CSV table of C-alpha atoms and ligand atoms in Angstrom, one decimal:
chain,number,residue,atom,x,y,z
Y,1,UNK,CA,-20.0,140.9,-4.2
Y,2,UNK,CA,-20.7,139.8,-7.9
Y,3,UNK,CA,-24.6,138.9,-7.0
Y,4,UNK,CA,-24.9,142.6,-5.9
Y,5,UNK,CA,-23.4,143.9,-9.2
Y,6,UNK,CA,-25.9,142.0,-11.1
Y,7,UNK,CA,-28.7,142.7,-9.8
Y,8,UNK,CA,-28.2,146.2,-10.2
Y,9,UNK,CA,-30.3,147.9,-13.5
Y,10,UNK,CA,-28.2,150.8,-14.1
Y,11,UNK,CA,-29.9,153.5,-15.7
Y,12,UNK,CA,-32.4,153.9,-13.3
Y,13,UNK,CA,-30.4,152.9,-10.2
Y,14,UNK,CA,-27.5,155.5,-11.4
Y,15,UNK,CA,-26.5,156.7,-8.2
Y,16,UNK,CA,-27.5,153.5,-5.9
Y,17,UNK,CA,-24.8,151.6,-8.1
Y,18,UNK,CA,-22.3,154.0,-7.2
Y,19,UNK,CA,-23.0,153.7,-3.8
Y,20,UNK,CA,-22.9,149.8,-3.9
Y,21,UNK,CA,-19.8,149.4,-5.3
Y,22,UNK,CA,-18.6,152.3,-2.9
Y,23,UNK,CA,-19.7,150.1,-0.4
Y,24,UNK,CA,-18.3,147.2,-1.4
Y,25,UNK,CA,-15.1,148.4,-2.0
Y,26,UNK,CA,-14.9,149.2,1.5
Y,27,UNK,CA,-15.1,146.0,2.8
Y,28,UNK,CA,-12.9,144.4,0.2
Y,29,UNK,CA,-10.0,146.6,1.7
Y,30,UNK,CA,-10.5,146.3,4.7
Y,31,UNK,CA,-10.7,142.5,4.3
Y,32,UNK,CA,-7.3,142.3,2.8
Y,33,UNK,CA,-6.0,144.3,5.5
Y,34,UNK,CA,-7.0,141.4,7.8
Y,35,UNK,CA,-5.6,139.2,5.6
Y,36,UNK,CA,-2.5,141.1,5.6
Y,37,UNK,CA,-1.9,141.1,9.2
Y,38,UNK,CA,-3.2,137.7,9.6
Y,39,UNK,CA,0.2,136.4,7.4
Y,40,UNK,CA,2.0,139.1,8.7
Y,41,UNK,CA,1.3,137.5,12.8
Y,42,UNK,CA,1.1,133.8,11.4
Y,43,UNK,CA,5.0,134.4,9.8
Y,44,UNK,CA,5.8,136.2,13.0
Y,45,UNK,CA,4.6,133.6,15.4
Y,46,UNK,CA,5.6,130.2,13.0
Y,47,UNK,CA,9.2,131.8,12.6
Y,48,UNK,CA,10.1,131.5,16.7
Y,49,UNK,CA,9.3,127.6,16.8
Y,50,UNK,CA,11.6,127.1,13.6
Y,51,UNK,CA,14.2,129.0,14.4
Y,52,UNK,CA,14.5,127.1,17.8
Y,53,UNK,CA,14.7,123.8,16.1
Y,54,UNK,CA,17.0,124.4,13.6
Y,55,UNK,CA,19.4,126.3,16.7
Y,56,UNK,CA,18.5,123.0,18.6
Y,57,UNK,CA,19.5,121.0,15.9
Y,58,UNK,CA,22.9,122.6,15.2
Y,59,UNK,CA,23.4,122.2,19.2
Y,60,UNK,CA,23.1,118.6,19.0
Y,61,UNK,CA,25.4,118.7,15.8
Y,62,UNK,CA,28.2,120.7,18.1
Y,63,UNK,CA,27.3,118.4,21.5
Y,64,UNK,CA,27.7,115.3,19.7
Y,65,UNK,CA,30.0,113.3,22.0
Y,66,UNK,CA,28.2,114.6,25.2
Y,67,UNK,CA,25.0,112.7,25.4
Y,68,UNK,CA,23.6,114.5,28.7
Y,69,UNK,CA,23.4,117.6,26.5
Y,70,UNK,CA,22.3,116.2,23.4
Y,71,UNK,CA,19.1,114.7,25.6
Y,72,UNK,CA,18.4,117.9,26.7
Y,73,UNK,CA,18.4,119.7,23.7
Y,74,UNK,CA,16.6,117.0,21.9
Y,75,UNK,CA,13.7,117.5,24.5
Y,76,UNK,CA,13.7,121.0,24.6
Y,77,UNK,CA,13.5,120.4,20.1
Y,78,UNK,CA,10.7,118.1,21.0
Y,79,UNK,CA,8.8,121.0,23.3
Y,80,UNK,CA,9.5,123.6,20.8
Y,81,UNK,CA,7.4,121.1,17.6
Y,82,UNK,CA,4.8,120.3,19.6
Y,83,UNK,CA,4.2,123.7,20.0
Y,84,UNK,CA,4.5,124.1,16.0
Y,85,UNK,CA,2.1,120.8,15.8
Y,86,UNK,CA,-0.6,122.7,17.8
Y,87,UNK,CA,-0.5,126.0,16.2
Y,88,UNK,CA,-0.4,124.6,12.7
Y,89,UNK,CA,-3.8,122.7,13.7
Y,90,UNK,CA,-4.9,125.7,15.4
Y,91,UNK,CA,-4.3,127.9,12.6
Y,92,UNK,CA,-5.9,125.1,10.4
Y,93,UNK,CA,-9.2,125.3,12.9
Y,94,UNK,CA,-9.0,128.8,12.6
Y,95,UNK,CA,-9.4,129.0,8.7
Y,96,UNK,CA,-12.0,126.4,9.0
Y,97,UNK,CA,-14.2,128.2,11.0
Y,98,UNK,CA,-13.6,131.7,8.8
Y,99,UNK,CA,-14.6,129.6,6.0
Y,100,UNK,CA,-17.5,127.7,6.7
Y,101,UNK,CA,-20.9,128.9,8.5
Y,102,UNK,CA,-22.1,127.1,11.2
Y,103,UNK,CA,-25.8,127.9,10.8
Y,104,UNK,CA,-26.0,127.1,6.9
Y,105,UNK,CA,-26.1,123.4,7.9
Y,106,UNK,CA,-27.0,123.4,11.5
Y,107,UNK,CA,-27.7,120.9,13.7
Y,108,UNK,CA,-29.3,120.8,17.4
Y,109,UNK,CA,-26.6,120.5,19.5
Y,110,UNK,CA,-27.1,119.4,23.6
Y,111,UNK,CA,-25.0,121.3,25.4
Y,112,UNK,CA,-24.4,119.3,28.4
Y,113,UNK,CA,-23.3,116.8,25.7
Y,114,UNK,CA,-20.6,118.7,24.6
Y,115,UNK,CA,-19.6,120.0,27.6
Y,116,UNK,CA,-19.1,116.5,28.4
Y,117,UNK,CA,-16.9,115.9,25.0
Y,118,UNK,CA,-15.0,119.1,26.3
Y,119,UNK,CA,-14.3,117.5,29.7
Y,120,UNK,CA,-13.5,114.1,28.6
Y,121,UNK,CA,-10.8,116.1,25.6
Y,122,UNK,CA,-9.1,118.1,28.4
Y,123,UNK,CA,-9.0,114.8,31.5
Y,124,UNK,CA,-5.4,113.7,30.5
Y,125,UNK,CA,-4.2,117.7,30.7
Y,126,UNK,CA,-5.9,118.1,34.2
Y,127,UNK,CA,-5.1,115.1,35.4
Y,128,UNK,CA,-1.6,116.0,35.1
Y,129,UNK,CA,-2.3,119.1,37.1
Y,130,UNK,CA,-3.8,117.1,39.8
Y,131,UNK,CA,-7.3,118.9,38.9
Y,132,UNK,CA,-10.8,118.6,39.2
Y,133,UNK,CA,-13.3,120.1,37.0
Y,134,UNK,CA,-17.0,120.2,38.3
Y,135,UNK,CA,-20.0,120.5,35.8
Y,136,UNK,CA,-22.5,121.8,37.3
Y,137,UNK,CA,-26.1,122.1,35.6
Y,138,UNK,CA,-28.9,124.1,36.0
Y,139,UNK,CA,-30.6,123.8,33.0
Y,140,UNK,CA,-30.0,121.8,29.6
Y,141,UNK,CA,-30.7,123.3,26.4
Y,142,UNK,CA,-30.1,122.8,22.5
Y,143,UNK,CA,-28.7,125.5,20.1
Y,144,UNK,CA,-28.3,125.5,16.6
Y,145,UNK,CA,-25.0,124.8,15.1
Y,146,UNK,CA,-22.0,122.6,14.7
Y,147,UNK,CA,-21.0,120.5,17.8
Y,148,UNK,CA,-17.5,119.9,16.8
Y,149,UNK,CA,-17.0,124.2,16.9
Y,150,UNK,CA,-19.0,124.3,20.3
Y,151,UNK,CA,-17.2,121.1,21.7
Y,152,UNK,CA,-13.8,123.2,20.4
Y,153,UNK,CA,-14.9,126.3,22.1
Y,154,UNK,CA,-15.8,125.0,25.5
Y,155,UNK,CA,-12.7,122.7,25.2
Y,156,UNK,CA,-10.2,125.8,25.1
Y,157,UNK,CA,-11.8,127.4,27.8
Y,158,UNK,CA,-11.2,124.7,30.3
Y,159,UNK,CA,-7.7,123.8,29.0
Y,160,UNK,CA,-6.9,127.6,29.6
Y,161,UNK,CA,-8.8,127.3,33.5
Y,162,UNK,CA,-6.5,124.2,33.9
Y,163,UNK,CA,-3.2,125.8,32.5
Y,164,UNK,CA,-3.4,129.0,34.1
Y,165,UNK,CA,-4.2,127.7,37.4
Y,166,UNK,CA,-2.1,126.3,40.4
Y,167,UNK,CA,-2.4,122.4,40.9
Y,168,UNK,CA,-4.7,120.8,42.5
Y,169,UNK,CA,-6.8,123.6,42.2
Y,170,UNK,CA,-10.9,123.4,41.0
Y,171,UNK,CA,-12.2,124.4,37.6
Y,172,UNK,CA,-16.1,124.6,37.7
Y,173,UNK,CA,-18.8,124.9,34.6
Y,174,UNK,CA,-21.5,125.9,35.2
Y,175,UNK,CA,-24.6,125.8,32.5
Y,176,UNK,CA,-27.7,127.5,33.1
Y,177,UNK,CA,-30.6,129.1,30.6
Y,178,UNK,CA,-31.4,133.1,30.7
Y,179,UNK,CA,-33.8,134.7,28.9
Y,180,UNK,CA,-33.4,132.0,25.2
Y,181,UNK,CA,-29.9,132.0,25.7
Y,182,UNK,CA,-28.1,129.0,27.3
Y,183,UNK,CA,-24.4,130.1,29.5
Y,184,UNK,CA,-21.8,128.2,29.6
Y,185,UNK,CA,-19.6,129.6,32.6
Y,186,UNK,CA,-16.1,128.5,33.2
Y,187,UNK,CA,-14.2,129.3,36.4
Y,188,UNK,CA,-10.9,129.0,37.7
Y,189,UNK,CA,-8.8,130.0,41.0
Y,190,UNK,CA,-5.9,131.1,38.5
Y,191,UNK,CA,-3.4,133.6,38.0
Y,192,UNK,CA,-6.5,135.7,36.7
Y,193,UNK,CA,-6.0,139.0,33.8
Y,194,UNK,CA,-6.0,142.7,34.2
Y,195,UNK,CA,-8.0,145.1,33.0
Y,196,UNK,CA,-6.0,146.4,30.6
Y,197,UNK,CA,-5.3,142.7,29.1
Y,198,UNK,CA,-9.3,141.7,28.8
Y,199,UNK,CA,-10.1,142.9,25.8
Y,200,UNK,CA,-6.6,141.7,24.1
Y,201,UNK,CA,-6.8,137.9,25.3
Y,202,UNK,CA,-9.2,137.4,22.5
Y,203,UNK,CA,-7.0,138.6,19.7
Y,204,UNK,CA,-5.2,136.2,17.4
Y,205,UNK,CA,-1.6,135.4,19.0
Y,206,UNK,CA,-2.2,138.0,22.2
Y,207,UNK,CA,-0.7,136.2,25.4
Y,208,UNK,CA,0.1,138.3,28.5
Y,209,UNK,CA,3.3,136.8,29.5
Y,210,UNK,CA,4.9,135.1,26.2
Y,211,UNK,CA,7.6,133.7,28.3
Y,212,UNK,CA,5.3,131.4,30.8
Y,213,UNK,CA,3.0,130.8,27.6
Y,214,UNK,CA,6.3,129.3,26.0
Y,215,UNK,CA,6.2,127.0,29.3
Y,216,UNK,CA,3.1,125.4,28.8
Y,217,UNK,CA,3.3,125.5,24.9
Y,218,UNK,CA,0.5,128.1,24.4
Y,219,UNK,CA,-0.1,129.6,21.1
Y,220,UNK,CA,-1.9,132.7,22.2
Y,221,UNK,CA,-5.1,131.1,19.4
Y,222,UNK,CA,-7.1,129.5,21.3
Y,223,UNK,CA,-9.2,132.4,22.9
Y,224,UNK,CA,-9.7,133.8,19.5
Y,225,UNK,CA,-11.2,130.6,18.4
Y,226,UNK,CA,-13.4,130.8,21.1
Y,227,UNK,CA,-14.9,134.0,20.2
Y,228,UNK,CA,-14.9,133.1,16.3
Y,229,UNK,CA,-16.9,130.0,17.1
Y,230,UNK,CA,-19.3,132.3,19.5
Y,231,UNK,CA,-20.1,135.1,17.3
Y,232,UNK,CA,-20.3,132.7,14.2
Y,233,UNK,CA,-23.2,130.8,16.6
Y,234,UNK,CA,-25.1,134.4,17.4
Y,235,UNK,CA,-23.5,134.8,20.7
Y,236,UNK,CA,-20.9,136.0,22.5
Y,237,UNK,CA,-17.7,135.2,25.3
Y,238,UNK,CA,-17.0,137.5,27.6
Y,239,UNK,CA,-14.7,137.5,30.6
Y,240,UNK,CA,-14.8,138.2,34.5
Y,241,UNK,CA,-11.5,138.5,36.4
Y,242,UNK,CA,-10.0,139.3,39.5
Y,243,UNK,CA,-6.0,139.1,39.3
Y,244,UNK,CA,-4.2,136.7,41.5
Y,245,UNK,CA,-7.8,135.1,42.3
Y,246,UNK,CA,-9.3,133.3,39.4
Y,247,UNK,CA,-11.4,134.2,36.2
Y,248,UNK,CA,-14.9,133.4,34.4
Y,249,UNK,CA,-15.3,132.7,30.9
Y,250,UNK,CA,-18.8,132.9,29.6
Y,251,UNK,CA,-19.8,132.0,26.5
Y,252,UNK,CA,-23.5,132.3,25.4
Y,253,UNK,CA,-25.4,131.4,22.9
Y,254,UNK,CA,-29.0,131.8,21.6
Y,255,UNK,CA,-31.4,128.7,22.8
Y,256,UNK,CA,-32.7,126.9,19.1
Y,257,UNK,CA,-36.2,127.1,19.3
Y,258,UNK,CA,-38.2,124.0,20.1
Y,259,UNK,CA,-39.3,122.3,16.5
Y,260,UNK,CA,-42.6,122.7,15.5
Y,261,UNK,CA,-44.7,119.8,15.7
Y,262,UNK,CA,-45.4,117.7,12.5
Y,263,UNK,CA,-48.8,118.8,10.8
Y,264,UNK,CA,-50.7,115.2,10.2
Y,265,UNK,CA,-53.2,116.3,7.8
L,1,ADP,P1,-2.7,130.5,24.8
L,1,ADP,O1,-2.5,129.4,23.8
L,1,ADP,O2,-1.6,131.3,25.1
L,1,ADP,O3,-3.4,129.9,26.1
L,1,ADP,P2,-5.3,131.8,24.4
L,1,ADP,O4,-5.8,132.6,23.2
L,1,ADP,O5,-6.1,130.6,24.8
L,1,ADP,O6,-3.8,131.4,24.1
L,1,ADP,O7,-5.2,132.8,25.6
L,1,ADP,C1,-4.5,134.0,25.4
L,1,ADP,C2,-3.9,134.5,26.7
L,1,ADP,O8,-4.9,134.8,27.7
L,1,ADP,C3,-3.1,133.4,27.4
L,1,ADP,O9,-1.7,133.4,26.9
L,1,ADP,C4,-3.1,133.8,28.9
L,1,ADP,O10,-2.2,134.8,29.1
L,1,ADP,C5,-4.5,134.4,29.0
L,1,ADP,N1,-5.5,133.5,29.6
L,1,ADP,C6,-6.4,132.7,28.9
L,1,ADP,N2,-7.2,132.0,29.7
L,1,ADP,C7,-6.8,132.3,30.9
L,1,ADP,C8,-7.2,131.9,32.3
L,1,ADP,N3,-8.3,131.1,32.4
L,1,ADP,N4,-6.6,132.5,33.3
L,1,ADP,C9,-5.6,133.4,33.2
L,1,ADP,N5,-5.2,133.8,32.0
L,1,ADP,C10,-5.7,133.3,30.9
């Protein structure tokens, strides 16, 4: 904003000044509308987890002298600030990624490397599930970037394949190369998403059934900072589904060129 301003001569330049600032003005309002609704959902969504522990803490207050209730409030307290743990470092992944740009400092990032990271992240999770995720690669390739936001992306998407998905089920990633840009496709035999919910899954807090999400402790974040990390790269995630069969996640991203080599004169 303030660089604009300057280098603006203004006698000259009368009318293209007005339109800059116009211009900028703009964006600066509708900026703070985001940040408006972003406190406005992050107060929404925070206030559910603490009001359940401070109900669940009165409970145990009341059930004092019963200890099979006072274990079984004490583990539902425990479910309820995990949840608050994960979407305070959610929220704080979030920020991070707003804030910083992944191509000012970029480095070459293998992609079955961090697909590897993901897989390794997300073992313990499917494990429990009884699952087996299958990378399968067609082609390798490097973009530009940071790995930690990439590994983050990819790891989201097969934590969601494994969570939304009966046990014992397959999740498979597949990477392949088309056209400069490297696909990272992640499937599951899940519950799958409607139509009308496709679009919506990648917006901050958006789950389709809060209730089940409250199950398995989602946050209704991590799609979001999937598509935050793929737009901040120059790509894109987009979603295939077929309810009550499975889904695709496919996040793309633009191929880094290959370096050119060292001149040795
Ligand atoms: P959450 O923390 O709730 O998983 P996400 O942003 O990762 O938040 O996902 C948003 C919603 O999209 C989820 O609550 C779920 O309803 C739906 N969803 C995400 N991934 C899948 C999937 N692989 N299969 C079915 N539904 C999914």
């Amino acid at each position: 904003g303030t660089e604009l301003h300057l280098r603006v001569r203004v006698a000259p330049l009368g009318n293209r000044f007005m339109l800059v600032l116009a211009a900028d003005r703009t964006e600066e309002l509708r900026l703070a509308g985001v940040r408006r609704d972003f406190v406005a959902n992050v107060s929404h969504e925070l206030k559910t987890p603490i009001g359940a522990v401070a109900v669940l803490a009165e409970a145990i207050e009341a059930a004092a002298d019963d200890p099979d209730r006072v274990r079984a409030f004490a583990q539902r307290m425990q479910v309820e600030s995990d949840r608050l743990g994960r979407m305070t470092k959610e929220l704080i992944d979030l920020s991070r990624i707003q804030a910083d740009d992944p191509l000012d400092q970029p480095e070459r990032v293998g992609i079955t490397d961090v697909v590897d990271v993901a897989v390794d992240r997300t073992r313990v999770l499917a494990d429990a599930k009884r699952m087996r995720v299958v990378t399968r690669v067609l082609e390798d390739a490097e973009v530009l970037g940071s790995a930690e936001l990439i590994t983050m992306a990819v790891q989201n998407l097969v934590a969601n394949a494994v969570q939304y998905s009966p046990d014992a089920t397959h999740v498979g990633i597949g990477v392949r190369v088309v056209d400069g840009v490297v696909e990272i496709a992640v499937t599951d035999k899940g519950v799958g998403i409607a139509p009308e919910d496709r679009e919506r899954v990648f917006e901050r807090f958006y789950r389709v059934d809060p209730a089940r999400s409250r199950v398995t402790g989602g946050t209704g974040l991590g799609l979001s900072i999937v598509k935050h990390v793929a737009v901040s790269h120059g790509g894109e995630v987009t979603l295939w589904s077929r309810p009550g069969q499975g889904s695709t996640f496919t996040l793309r991203l633009p191929v880094a060129e290959t370096p050119a080599r060292e001149e040795t004169a």
